PDB file of C-alpha atoms in Angstrom:
ATOM      1  CA  MET X   1     -10.001  21.684 -42.259  1.00  0.00           C
ATOM      2  CA  GLY X   2     -11.849  20.546 -39.414  1.00  0.00           C
ATOM      3  CA  LYS X   3     -10.733  20.821 -35.741  1.00  0.00           C
ATOM      4  CA  SER X   4      -9.807  17.720 -34.144  1.00  0.00           C
ATOM      5  CA  ARG X   5     -12.390  16.999 -30.727  1.00  0.00           C
ATOM      6  CA  LYS X   6     -10.383  16.656 -27.464  1.00  0.00           C
ATOM      7  CA  ARG X   7     -11.774  12.622 -26.349  1.00  0.00           C
ATOM      8  CA  ASP X   8     -12.973  12.821 -22.583  1.00  0.00           C
ATOM      9  CA  ARG X   9     -10.377  10.452 -20.459  1.00  0.00           C
ATOM     10  CA  PRO X  10      -9.701  10.461 -17.322  1.00  0.00           C
ATOM     11  CA  LYS X  11      -6.643  11.481 -16.429  1.00  0.00           C
ATOM     12  CA  GLN X  12      -5.421   8.831 -14.046  1.00  0.00           C
ATOM     13  CA  ARG X  13      -7.529   5.445 -14.663  1.00  0.00           C
ATOM     14  CA  GLN X  14      -6.197   5.564 -10.736  1.00  0.00           C
ATOM     15  CA  ASP X  15      -9.427   7.620  -9.847  1.00  0.00           C
ATOM     16  CA  LEU X  16     -11.599   5.438 -11.026  1.00  0.00           C
ATOM     17  CA  THR X  17     -10.134   2.717  -9.180  1.00  0.00           C
ATOM     18  CA  ILE X  18      -9.921   4.604  -4.898  1.00  0.00           C
ATOM     19  CA  GLY X  19     -13.427   3.731  -4.740  1.00  0.00           C
ATOM     20  CA  ARG X  20     -14.068   0.000  -5.311  1.00  0.00           C
ATOM     21  CA  PRO X  21     -13.373  -2.291  -3.388  1.00  0.00           C
ATOM     22  CA  PRO X  22     -10.990  -5.576  -4.197  1.00  0.00           C
ATOM     23  CA  LYS X  23     -12.952  -8.729  -5.053  1.00  0.00           C
ATOM     24  CA  PRO X  24     -12.984 -11.273  -2.672  1.00  0.00           C
ATOM     25  CA  PRO X  25     -11.074 -14.442  -4.151  1.00  0.00           C
ATOM     26  CA  ALA X  26     -12.790 -17.275  -6.046  1.00  0.00           C
ATOM     27  CA  ASP X  27     -10.700 -19.994  -4.584  1.00  0.00           C
ATOM     28  CA  PRO X  28     -12.046 -20.894  -0.539  1.00  0.00           C
ATOM     29  CA  GLU X  29      -8.303 -21.230   0.809  1.00  0.00           C
ATOM     30  CA  THR X  30      -7.679 -18.353  -0.608  1.00  0.00           C
ATOM     31  CA  ALA X  31     -10.986 -16.509   0.520  1.00  0.00           C
ATOM     32  CA  ALA X  32     -10.092 -18.311   4.042  1.00  0.00           C
ATOM     33  CA  LEU X  33      -7.201 -16.748   4.171  1.00  0.00           C
ATOM     34  CA  ARG X  34      -7.625 -13.048   3.405  1.00  0.00           C
ATOM     35  CA  ASP X  35     -10.411 -13.387   5.937  1.00  0.00           C
ATOM     36  CA  GLN X  36      -8.667 -14.781   9.127  1.00  0.00           C
ATOM     37  CA  LYS X  37      -5.543 -13.116   8.365  1.00  0.00           C
ATOM     38  CA  ILE X  38      -5.494 -10.414   5.813  1.00  0.00           C
ATOM     39  CA  LEU X  39      -8.381  -8.351   7.221  1.00  0.00           C
ATOM     40  CA  PRO X  40      -7.809  -8.362  10.582  1.00  0.00           C
ATOM     41  CA  VAL X  41      -4.424  -7.446  10.456  1.00  0.00           C
ATOM     42  CA  ILE X  42      -5.380  -3.524   7.927  1.00  0.00           C
ATOM     43  CA  ALA X  43      -8.144  -3.333   9.690  1.00  0.00           C
ATOM     44  CA  ALA X  44      -5.813  -3.064  12.566  1.00  0.00           C
ATOM     45  CA  LEU X  45      -3.637  -0.930  10.942  1.00  0.00           C
ATOM     46  CA  ALA X  46      -6.552   1.766  11.013  1.00  0.00           C
ATOM     47  CA  GLY X  47      -7.167   1.490  14.872  1.00  0.00           C
ATOM     48  CA  PRO X  48      -6.340   4.655  16.987  1.00  0.00           C
ATOM     49  CA  GLU X  49      -3.880   2.818  19.056  1.00  0.00           C
ATOM     50  CA  SER X  50      -0.778   3.402  18.462  1.00  0.00           C
ATOM     51  CA  LYS X  51       1.133   0.240  19.559  1.00  0.00           C
ATOM     52  CA  LYS X  52      -1.153  -2.147  17.633  1.00  0.00           C
ATOM     53  CA  ARG X  53      -1.037  -0.066  14.676  1.00  0.00           C
ATOM     54  CA  SER X  54       1.950  -0.444  15.198  1.00  0.00           C
ATOM     55  CA  GLU X  55       1.691  -4.109  15.501  1.00  0.00           C
ATOM     56  CA  ALA X  56       0.330  -4.461  12.823  1.00  0.00           C
ATOM     57  CA  ALA X  57       2.406  -2.819  10.444  1.00  0.00           C
ATOM     58  CA  ILE X  58       4.795  -5.871  11.583  1.00  0.00           C
ATOM     59  CA  ALA X  59       2.177  -7.945  11.047  1.00  0.00           C
ATOM     60  CA  ILE X  60       1.989  -6.979   7.644  1.00  0.00           C
ATOM     61  CA  ALA X  61       5.957  -6.960   6.980  1.00  0.00           C
ATOM     62  CA  ASN X  62       6.341 -10.581   8.501  1.00  0.00           C
ATOM     63  CA  LEU X  63       3.067 -11.673   6.021  1.00  0.00           C
ATOM     64  CA  ILE X  64       4.730 -10.317   3.458  1.00  0.00           C
ATOM     65  CA  GLU X  65       6.709 -13.300   2.984  1.00  0.00           C
ATOM     66  CA  ASP X  66       4.968 -15.168   1.832  1.00  0.00           C
ATOM     67  CA  GLN X  67       3.805 -15.459  -1.427  1.00  0.00           C
ATOM     68  CA  ARG X  68       0.126 -15.337  -1.521  1.00  0.00           C
ATOM     69  CA  CYS X  69      -0.568 -13.374   1.772  1.00  0.00           C
ATOM     70  CA  ARG X  70       1.853 -10.321  -0.216  1.00  0.00           C
ATOM     71  CA  LYS X  71      -0.140 -10.619  -3.064  1.00  0.00           C
ATOM     72  CA  LEU X  72      -3.813 -10.592  -1.350  1.00  0.00           C
ATOM     73  CA  LEU X  73      -2.339  -7.659   0.267  1.00  0.00           C
ATOM     74  CA  LEU X  74      -1.367  -6.536  -2.615  1.00  0.00           C
ATOM     75  CA  LYS X  75      -5.182  -7.075  -3.738  1.00  0.00           C
ATOM     76  CA  GLU X  76      -6.218  -5.072  -0.557  1.00  0.00           C
ATOM     77  CA  GLN X  77      -4.167  -1.784  -1.805  1.00  0.00           C
ATOM     78  CA  ILE X  78      -1.736  -1.873   1.521  1.00  0.00           C
ATOM     79  CA  VAL X  79       0.536   0.505  -0.095  1.00  0.00           C
ATOM     80  CA  ARG X  80      -1.684   3.098  -0.866  1.00  0.00           C
ATOM     81  CA  VAL X  81      -2.488   2.522   3.497  1.00  0.00           C
ATOM     82  CA  ILE X  82       0.602   2.155   4.303  1.00  0.00           C
ATOM     83  CA  MET X  83       1.913   5.673   2.318  1.00  0.00           C
ATOM     84  CA  GLU X  84      -1.840   7.330   3.326  1.00  0.00           C
ATOM     85  CA  GLN X  85      -1.376   6.450   6.580  1.00  0.00           C
ATOM     86  CA  THR X  86       1.360   4.537   8.223  1.00  0.00           C
ATOM     87  CA  ILE X  87       4.684   6.322   7.382  1.00  0.00           C
ATOM     88  CA  THR X  88       2.761   9.659   8.151  1.00  0.00           C
ATOM     89  CA  ASP X  89       2.146   8.915  11.821  1.00  0.00           C
ATOM     90  CA  SER X  90       2.778  10.952  14.043  1.00  0.00           C
ATOM     91  CA  ASN X  91       3.900   8.301  16.267  1.00  0.00           C
ATOM     92  CA  LEU X  92       7.790   7.190  15.885  1.00  0.00           C
ATOM     93  CA  GLU X  93       7.387   3.453  15.957  1.00  0.00           C
ATOM     94  CA  VAL X  94       4.787   3.727  13.333  1.00  0.00           C
ATOM     95  CA  VAL X  95       6.650   5.268  10.431  1.00  0.00           C
ATOM     96  CA  VAL X  96       9.551   2.941  10.862  1.00  0.00           C
ATOM     97  CA  ALA X  97       7.498   0.023  11.140  1.00  0.00           C
ATOM     98  CA  GLY X  98       5.699   1.604   8.144  1.00  0.00           C
ATOM     99  CA  TRP X  99       8.736   1.994   6.592  1.00  0.00           C
ATOM    100  CA  GLY X 100       9.419  -1.884   6.793  1.00  0.00           C
ATOM    101  CA  VAL X 101       6.770  -3.020   5.195  1.00  0.00           C
ATOM    102  CA  LEU X 102       7.565  -0.700   1.910  1.00  0.00           C
ATOM    103  CA  ARG X 103      10.700  -2.244   2.459  1.00  0.00           C
ATOM    104  CA  ASN X 104       9.981  -5.857   2.544  1.00  0.00           C
ATOM    105  CA  LEU X 105       7.931  -4.844  -0.497  1.00  0.00           C
ATOM    106  CA  ALA X 106      10.265  -3.776  -2.390  1.00  0.00           C
ATOM    107  CA  LEU X 107      12.668  -6.395  -2.026  1.00  0.00           C
ATOM    108  CA  GLU X 108      10.148  -9.055  -2.838  1.00  0.00           C
ATOM    109  CA  GLU X 109       8.835  -7.468  -6.015  1.00  0.00           C
ATOM    110  CA  GLY X 110      12.014  -6.086  -7.552  1.00  0.00           C
ATOM    111  CA  PRO X 111      12.813  -2.794  -9.349  1.00  0.00           C
ATOM    112  CA  ASP X 112       8.908  -2.719 -11.246  1.00  0.00           C
ATOM    113  CA  PHE X 113       7.701  -2.134  -7.338  1.00  0.00           C
ATOM    114  CA  GLY X 114      10.145   0.246  -6.834  1.00  0.00           C
ATOM    115  CA  LEU X 115       9.173   2.087 -10.034  1.00  0.00           C
ATOM    116  CA  HIS X 116       5.246   1.623  -8.678  1.00  0.00           C
ATOM    117  CA  LEU X 117       6.625   3.360  -5.553  1.00  0.00           C
ATOM    118  CA  TYR X 118       8.522   5.798  -7.353  1.00  0.00           C
ATOM    119  CA  ARG X 119       4.817   6.343  -9.302  1.00  0.00           C
ATOM    120  CA  GLN X 120       3.454   6.979  -6.334  1.00  0.00           C
ATOM    121  CA  ASP X 121       6.018   9.798  -5.055  1.00  0.00           C
ATOM    122  CA  ILE X 122       7.451   8.373  -2.548  1.00  0.00           C
ATOM    123  CA  LEU X 123       9.625  10.345  -2.678  1.00  0.00           C
ATOM    124  CA  THR X 124       7.945  13.248  -0.960  1.00  0.00           C
ATOM    125  CA  PRO X 125       7.660  11.344   2.109  1.00  0.00           C
ATOM    126  CA  VAL X 126      11.040   9.971   2.157  1.00  0.00           C
ATOM    127  CA  GLU X 127      12.399  13.397   1.599  1.00  0.00           C
ATOM    128  CA  ALA X 128      10.288  14.126   4.821  1.00  0.00           C
ATOM    129  CA  ALA X 129      11.209  11.074   7.248  1.00  0.00           C
ATOM    130  CA  VAL X 130      15.524  12.786   6.684  1.00  0.00           C
ATOM    131  CA  ARG X 131      14.225  16.635   7.581  1.00  0.00           C
ATOM    132  CA  ASN X 132      12.906  14.542  10.414  1.00  0.00           C
ATOM    133  CA  VAL X 133      15.705  12.352  11.674  1.00  0.00           C
ATOM    134  CA  CYS X 134      18.281  14.909   9.994  1.00  0.00           C
ATOM    135  CA  GLY X 135      16.534  18.297  11.487  1.00  0.00           C
ATOM    136  CA  PRO X 136      14.982  21.043   9.214  1.00  0.00           C
TER     137      PRO X 136
END
């Protein structure tokens, strides 16, 4: 019998999409909302000042209540930004605000979002946060 070949497939589809910027929305009203509210807040979240980062995370937590803003934030990969930068920040205010964003997203999006967070390995940062609060 002949030997079968392994197909060369990417290990995770996520690796292909991390570097690709999201497409701007076609609807002019949604594009204006993205340019006026979403992009400035995401830029402030990556800023150098911890107070501005904290305020940006709180603003994102409030924007999540609006469905259109929430969908735009998810398209801008806000979950990845929060998990990589915000909840691992050195300032406690920024970390608390980042957890608030994830909490609000989980409340609004439902169980599927919780599964998404589990697949993104949310349990490791949760464990680190619990150790931080309770001590070693």
